[in-house]
Short mmCIF file of C-alpha atoms in Angstrom, two decimals:
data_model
loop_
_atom_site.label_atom_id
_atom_site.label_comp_id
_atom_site.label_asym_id
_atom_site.label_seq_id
_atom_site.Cartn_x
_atom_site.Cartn_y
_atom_site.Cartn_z
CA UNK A 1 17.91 -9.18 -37.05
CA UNK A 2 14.88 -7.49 -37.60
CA UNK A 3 13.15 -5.41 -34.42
CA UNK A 4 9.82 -6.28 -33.22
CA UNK A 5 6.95 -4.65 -34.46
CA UNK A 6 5.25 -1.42 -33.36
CA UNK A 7 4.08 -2.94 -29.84
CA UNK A 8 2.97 0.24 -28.20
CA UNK A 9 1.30 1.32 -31.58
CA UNK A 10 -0.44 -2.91 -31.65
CA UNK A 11 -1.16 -2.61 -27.66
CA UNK A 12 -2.76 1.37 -28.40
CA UNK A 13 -5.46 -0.32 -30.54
CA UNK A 14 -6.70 -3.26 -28.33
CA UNK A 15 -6.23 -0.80 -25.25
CA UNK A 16 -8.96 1.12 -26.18
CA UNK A 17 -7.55 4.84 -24.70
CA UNK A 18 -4.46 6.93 -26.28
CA UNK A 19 -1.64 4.91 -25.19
CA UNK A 20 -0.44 6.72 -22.15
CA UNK A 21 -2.18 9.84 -23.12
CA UNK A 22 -0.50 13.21 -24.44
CA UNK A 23 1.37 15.65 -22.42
CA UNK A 24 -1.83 18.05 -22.20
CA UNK A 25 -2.90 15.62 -19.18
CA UNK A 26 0.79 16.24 -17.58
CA UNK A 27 1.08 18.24 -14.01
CA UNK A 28 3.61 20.69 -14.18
CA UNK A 29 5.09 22.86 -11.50
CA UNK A 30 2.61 25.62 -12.66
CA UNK A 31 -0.50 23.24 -12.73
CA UNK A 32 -2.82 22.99 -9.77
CA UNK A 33 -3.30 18.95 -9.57
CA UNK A 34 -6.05 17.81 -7.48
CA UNK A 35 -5.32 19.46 -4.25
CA UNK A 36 -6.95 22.73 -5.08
CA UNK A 37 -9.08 22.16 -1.87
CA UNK A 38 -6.80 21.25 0.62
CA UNK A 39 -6.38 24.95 1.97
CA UNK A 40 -9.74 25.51 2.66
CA UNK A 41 -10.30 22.64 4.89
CA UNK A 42 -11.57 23.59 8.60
CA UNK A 43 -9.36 22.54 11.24
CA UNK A 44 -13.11 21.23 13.09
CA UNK A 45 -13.96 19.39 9.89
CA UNK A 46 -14.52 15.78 10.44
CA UNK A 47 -12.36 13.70 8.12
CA UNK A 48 -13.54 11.80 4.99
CA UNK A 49 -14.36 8.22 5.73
CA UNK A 50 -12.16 5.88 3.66
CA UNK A 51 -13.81 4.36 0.58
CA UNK A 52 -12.90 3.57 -2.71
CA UNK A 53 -11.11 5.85 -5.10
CA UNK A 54 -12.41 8.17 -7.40
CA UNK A 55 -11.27 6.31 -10.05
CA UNK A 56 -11.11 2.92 -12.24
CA UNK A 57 -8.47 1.00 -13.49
CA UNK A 58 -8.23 -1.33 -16.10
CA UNK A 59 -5.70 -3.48 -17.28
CA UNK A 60 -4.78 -5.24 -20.49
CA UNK A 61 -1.41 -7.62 -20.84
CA UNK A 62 0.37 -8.56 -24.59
CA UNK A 63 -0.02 -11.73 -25.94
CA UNK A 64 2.97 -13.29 -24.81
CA UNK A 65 2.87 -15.88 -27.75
CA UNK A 66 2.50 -12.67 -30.04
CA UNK A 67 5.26 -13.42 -32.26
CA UNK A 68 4.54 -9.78 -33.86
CA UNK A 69 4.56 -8.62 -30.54
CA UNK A 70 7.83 -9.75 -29.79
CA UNK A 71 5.97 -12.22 -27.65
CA UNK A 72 8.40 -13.72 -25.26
CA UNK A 73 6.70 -17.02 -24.53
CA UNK A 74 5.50 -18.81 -21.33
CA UNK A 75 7.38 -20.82 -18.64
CA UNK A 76 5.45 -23.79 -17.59
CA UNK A 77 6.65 -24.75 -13.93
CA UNK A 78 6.02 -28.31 -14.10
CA UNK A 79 6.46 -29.09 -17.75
CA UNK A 80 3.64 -30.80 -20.07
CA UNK A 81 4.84 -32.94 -22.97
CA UNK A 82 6.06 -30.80 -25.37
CA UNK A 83 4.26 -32.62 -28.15
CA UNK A 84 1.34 -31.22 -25.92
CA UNK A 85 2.78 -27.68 -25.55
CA UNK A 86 3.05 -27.98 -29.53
CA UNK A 87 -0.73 -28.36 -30.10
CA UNK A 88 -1.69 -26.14 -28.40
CA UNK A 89 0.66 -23.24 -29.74
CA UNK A 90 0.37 -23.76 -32.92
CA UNK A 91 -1.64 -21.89 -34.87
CA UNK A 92 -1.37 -23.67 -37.98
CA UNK A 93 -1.99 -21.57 -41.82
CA UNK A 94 -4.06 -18.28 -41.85
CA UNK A 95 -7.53 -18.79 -40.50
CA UNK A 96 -10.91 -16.41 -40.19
CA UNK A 97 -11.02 -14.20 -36.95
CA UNK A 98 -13.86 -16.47 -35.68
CA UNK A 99 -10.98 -19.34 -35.87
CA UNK A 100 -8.22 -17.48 -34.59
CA UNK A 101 -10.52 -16.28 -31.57
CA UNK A 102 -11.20 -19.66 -30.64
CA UNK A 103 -7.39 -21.47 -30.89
CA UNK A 104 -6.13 -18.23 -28.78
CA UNK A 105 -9.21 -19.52 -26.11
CA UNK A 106 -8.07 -22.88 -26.29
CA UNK A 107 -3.82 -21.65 -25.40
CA UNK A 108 -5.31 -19.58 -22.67
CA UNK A 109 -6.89 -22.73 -21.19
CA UNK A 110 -3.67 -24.81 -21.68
CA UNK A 111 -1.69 -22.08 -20.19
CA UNK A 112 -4.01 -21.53 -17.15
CA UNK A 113 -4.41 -25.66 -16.49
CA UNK A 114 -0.64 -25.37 -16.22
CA UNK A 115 -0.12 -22.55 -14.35
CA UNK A 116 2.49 -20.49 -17.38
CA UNK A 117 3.40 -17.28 -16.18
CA UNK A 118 4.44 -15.25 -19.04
CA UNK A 119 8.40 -15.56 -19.94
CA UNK A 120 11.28 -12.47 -19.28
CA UNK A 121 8.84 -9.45 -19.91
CA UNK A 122 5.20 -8.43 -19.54
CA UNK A 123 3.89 -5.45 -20.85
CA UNK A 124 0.66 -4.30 -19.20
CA UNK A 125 -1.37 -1.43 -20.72
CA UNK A 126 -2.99 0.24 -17.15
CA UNK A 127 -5.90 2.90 -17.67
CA UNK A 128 -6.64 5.06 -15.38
CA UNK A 129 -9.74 6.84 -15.56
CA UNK A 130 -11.72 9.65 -13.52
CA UNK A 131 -15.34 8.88 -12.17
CA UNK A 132 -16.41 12.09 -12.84
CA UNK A 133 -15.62 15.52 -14.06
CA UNK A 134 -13.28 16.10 -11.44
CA UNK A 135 -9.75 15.94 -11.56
CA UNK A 136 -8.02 13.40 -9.72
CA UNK A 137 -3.71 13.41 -9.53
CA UNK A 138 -2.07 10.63 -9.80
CA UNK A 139 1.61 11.22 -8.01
CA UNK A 140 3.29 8.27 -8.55
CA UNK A 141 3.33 4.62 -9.72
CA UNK A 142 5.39 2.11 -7.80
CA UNK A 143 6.07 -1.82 -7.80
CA UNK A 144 4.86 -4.30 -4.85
CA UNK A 145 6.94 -7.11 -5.63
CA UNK A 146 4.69 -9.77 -3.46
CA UNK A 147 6.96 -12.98 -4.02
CA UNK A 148 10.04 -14.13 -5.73
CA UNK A 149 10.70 -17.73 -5.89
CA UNK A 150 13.50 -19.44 -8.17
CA UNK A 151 11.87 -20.78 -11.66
CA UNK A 152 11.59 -24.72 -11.29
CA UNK A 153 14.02 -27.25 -12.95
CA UNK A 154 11.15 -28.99 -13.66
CA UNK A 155 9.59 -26.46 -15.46
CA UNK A 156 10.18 -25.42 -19.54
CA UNK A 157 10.15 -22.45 -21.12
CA UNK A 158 8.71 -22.12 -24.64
CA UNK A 159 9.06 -19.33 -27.31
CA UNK A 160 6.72 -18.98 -30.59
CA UNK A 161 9.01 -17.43 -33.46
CA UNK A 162 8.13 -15.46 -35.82
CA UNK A 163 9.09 -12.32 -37.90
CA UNK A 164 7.96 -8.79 -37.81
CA UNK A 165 9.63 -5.40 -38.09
CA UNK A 166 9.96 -1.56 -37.81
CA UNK A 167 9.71 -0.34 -33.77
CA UNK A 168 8.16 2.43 -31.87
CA UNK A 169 8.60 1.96 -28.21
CA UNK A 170 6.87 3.84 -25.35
CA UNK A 171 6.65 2.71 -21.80
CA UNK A 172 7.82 2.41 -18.44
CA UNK A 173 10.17 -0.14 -17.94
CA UNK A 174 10.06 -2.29 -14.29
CA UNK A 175 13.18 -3.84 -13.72
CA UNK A 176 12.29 -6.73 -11.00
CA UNK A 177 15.70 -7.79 -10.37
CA UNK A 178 16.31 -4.78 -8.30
CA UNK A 179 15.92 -4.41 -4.53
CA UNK A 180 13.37 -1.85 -4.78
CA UNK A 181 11.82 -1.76 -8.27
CA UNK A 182 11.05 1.99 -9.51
CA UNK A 183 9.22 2.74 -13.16
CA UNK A 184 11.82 4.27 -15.17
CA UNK A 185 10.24 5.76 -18.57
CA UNK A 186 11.85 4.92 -22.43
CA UNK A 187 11.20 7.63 -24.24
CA UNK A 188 8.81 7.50 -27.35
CA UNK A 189 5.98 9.43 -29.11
CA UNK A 190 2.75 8.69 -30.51
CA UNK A 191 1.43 8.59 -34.10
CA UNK A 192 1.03 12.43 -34.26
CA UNK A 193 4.69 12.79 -33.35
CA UNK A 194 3.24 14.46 -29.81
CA UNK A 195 5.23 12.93 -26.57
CA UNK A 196 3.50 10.86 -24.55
CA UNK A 197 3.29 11.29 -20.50
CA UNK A 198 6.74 10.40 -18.84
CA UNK A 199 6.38 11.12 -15.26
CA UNK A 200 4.25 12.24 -12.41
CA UNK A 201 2.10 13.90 -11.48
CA UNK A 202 -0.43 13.61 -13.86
CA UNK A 203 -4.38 14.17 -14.20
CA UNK A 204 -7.16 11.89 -14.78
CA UNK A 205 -10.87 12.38 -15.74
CA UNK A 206 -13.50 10.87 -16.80
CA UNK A 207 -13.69 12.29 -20.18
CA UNK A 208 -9.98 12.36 -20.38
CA UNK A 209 -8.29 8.99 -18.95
CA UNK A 210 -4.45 7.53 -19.34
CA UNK A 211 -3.01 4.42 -19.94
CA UNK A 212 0.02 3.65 -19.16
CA UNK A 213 2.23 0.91 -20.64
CA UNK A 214 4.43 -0.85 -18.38
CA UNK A 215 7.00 -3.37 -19.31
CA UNK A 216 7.91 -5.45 -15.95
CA UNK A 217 10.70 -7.53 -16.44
CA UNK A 218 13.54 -10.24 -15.00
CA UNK A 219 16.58 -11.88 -15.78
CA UNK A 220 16.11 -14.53 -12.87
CA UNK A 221 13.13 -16.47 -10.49
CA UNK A 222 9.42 -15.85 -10.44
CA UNK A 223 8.06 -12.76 -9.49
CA UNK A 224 4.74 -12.37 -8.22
CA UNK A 225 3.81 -8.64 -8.13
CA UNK A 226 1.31 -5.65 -7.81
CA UNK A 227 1.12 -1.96 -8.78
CA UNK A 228 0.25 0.83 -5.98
CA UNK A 229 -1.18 4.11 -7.55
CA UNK A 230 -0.70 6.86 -5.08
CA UNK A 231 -2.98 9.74 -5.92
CA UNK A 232 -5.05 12.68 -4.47
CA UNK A 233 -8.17 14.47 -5.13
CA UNK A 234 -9.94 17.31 -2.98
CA UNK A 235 -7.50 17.52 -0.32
CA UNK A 236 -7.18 13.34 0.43
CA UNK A 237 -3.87 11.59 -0.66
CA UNK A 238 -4.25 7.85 -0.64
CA UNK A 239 -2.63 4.90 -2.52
CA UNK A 240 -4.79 2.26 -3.97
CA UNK A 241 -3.35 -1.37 -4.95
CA UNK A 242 -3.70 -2.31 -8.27
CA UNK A 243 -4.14 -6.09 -9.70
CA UNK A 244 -5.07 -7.65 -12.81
CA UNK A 245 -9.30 -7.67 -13.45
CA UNK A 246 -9.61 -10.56 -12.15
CA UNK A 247 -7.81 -9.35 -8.66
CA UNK A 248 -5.07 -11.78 -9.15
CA UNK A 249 -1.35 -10.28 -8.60
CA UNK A 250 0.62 -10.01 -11.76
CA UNK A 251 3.35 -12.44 -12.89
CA UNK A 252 6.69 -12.77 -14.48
CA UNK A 253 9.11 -15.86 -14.89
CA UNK A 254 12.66 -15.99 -16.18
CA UNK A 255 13.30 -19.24 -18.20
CA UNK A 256 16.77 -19.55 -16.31
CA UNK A 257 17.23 -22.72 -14.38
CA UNK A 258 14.71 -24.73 -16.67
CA UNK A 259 15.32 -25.92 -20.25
CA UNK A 260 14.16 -23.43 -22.78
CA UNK A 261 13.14 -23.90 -26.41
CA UNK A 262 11.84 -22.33 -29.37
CA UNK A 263 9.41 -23.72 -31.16
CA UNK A 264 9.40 -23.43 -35.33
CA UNK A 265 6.47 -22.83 -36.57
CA UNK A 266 7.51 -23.41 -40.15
CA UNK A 267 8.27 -27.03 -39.54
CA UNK A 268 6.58 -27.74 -35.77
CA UNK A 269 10.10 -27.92 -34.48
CA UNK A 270 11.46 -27.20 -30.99
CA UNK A 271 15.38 -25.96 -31.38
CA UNK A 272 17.73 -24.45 -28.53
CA UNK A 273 17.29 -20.62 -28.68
CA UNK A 274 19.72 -18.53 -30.18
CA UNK A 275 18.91 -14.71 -28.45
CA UNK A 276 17.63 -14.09 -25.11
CA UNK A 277 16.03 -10.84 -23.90
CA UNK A 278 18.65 -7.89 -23.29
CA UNK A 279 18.37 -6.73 -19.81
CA UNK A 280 19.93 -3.49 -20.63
CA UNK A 281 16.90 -2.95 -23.25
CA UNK A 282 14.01 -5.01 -22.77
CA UNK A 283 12.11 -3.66 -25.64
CA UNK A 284 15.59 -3.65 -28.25
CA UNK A 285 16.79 -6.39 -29.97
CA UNK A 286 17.63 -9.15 -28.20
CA UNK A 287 20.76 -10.37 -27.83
CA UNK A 288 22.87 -13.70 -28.76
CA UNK A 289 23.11 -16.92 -26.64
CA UNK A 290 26.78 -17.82 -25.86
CA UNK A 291 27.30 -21.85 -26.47
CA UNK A 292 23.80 -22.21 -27.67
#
């Protein structure tokens, strides 16, 4: 079976920054990383007021009906028709950008009027970027799981098939499933061949932001989570929470305990899946379905 695409290499265009930067922004135990002024604070000095941090943070999440993308669908908790779910995600022949634009605007509303959370895995592209000249660290980047509920038997999950090929992976993979989820980096490089950044500590600018892919994902309920990016600059260590733009929490559904599908775009089709996501490589090829 052919391998998704390049996702990393897709998700490094529409991210805008180098996908999770090169190893020239990478604290070392050499480097000085954002504290440099924490010795030369007076014991009689007032402390900072709290206020926001000295940096911004984006976020961008993959098309989850991407078929290129590997896109692993949506689970609907209370399930439309699937005649409904059907014209909606199809996309129909090859269209002008102008078109494509406005079908993907039209899913996003179907998805949002029925509350999909995206299916097994979400990859989220996070930049971080300085508001000025000075360096801030970040030290670490941990996992607030907010909620887990079990994914309704009411509910449907749907998968758009398609085929792509060749792989390049690159992120930090989120396993929700665990007690205490940690960000455990899969190794990759970028198109130069140079590693990317694949742990902490690590600087931010402004002229020189990171974005780091994430790949949260769950072999069973809903998970309802946030980010918190722990980082210091001029002798303050704080943590900050981090959300989607919109300040809503992220989200991830398995399809487990609902009936799943794959639709055909070929012939408009729904069919049993054959492969579900491997939870020992999210990113790899996916794995057969026993008694499909």
């Amino acid at each position: 079976m052919k391998r998704p695409i390049a996702l990393l290499c897709g998700l490094a265009i529409c991210a805008g920054p180098v996908l999770l930067g090169c190893s020239h922004n990478e604290c070392n135990d050499s480097s000085v990383c954002g504290d440099g002024n924490s010795n030369n604070r007076n014991g009689s000095e007032a402390p900072k007021k709290a206020s926001g941090p000295p940096f911004t943070f984006t976020s961008r999440e993959s098309d989850p009906w991407d078929a290129c993308e590997n896109g692993p669908g949506r689970v609907y908790p209370k399930a439309p028709p699937l005649e409904d779910i059907a014209a909606h995600v199809d996309i129909g022949a090859a269209r002008t950008s102008a078109e494509v634009a406005a079908h993907n605007k039209r899913l996003a509303s179907f998805d949002s009027n029925h509350s999909a959370v995206t299916a097994d895995r979400t990859t989220i592209d996070l930049t971080l970027q300085g508001k000025t000249g000075r360096a801030v660290t970040i030290q670490n980047i941990s996992v607030d799981v907010v909620d887990v509920k079990p994914t309704p038997a009411t509910g449907v999950r749907v998968r758009r098939i398609g085929g792509c090929g060749g792989s390049n992976f690159s992120a930090f993979l989120a396993d929700l499933d665990k007690k205490t989820p940690t960000l455990a980096f899969k190794s990759g490089e970028n198109a130069a061949g140079k590693m990317r950044v694949r742990g902490f500590p690590v600087q931010v600018t402004e002229s020189d932001p990171e974005t780091f892919t994430i790949v949260a994902f769950t072999t069973a309920d809903v998970h309802t989570f946030s980010f918190v990016v722990e980082w210091s600059s001029e002798g303050v260590r704080r943590k900050t929470k981090v959300n989607k733009d919109n300040g809503t929490p992220f989200s991830v559904a398995s399809g487990n305990g609902a009936p799943q599908y794959d639709y055909q775009q070929q012939d408009g089709t729904f069919t049993p899946p054959q492969f579900k996501m491997n939870p020992d490589d999210p990113l790899g090829d996916p794995v057969p379905i026993e008694d499909h």
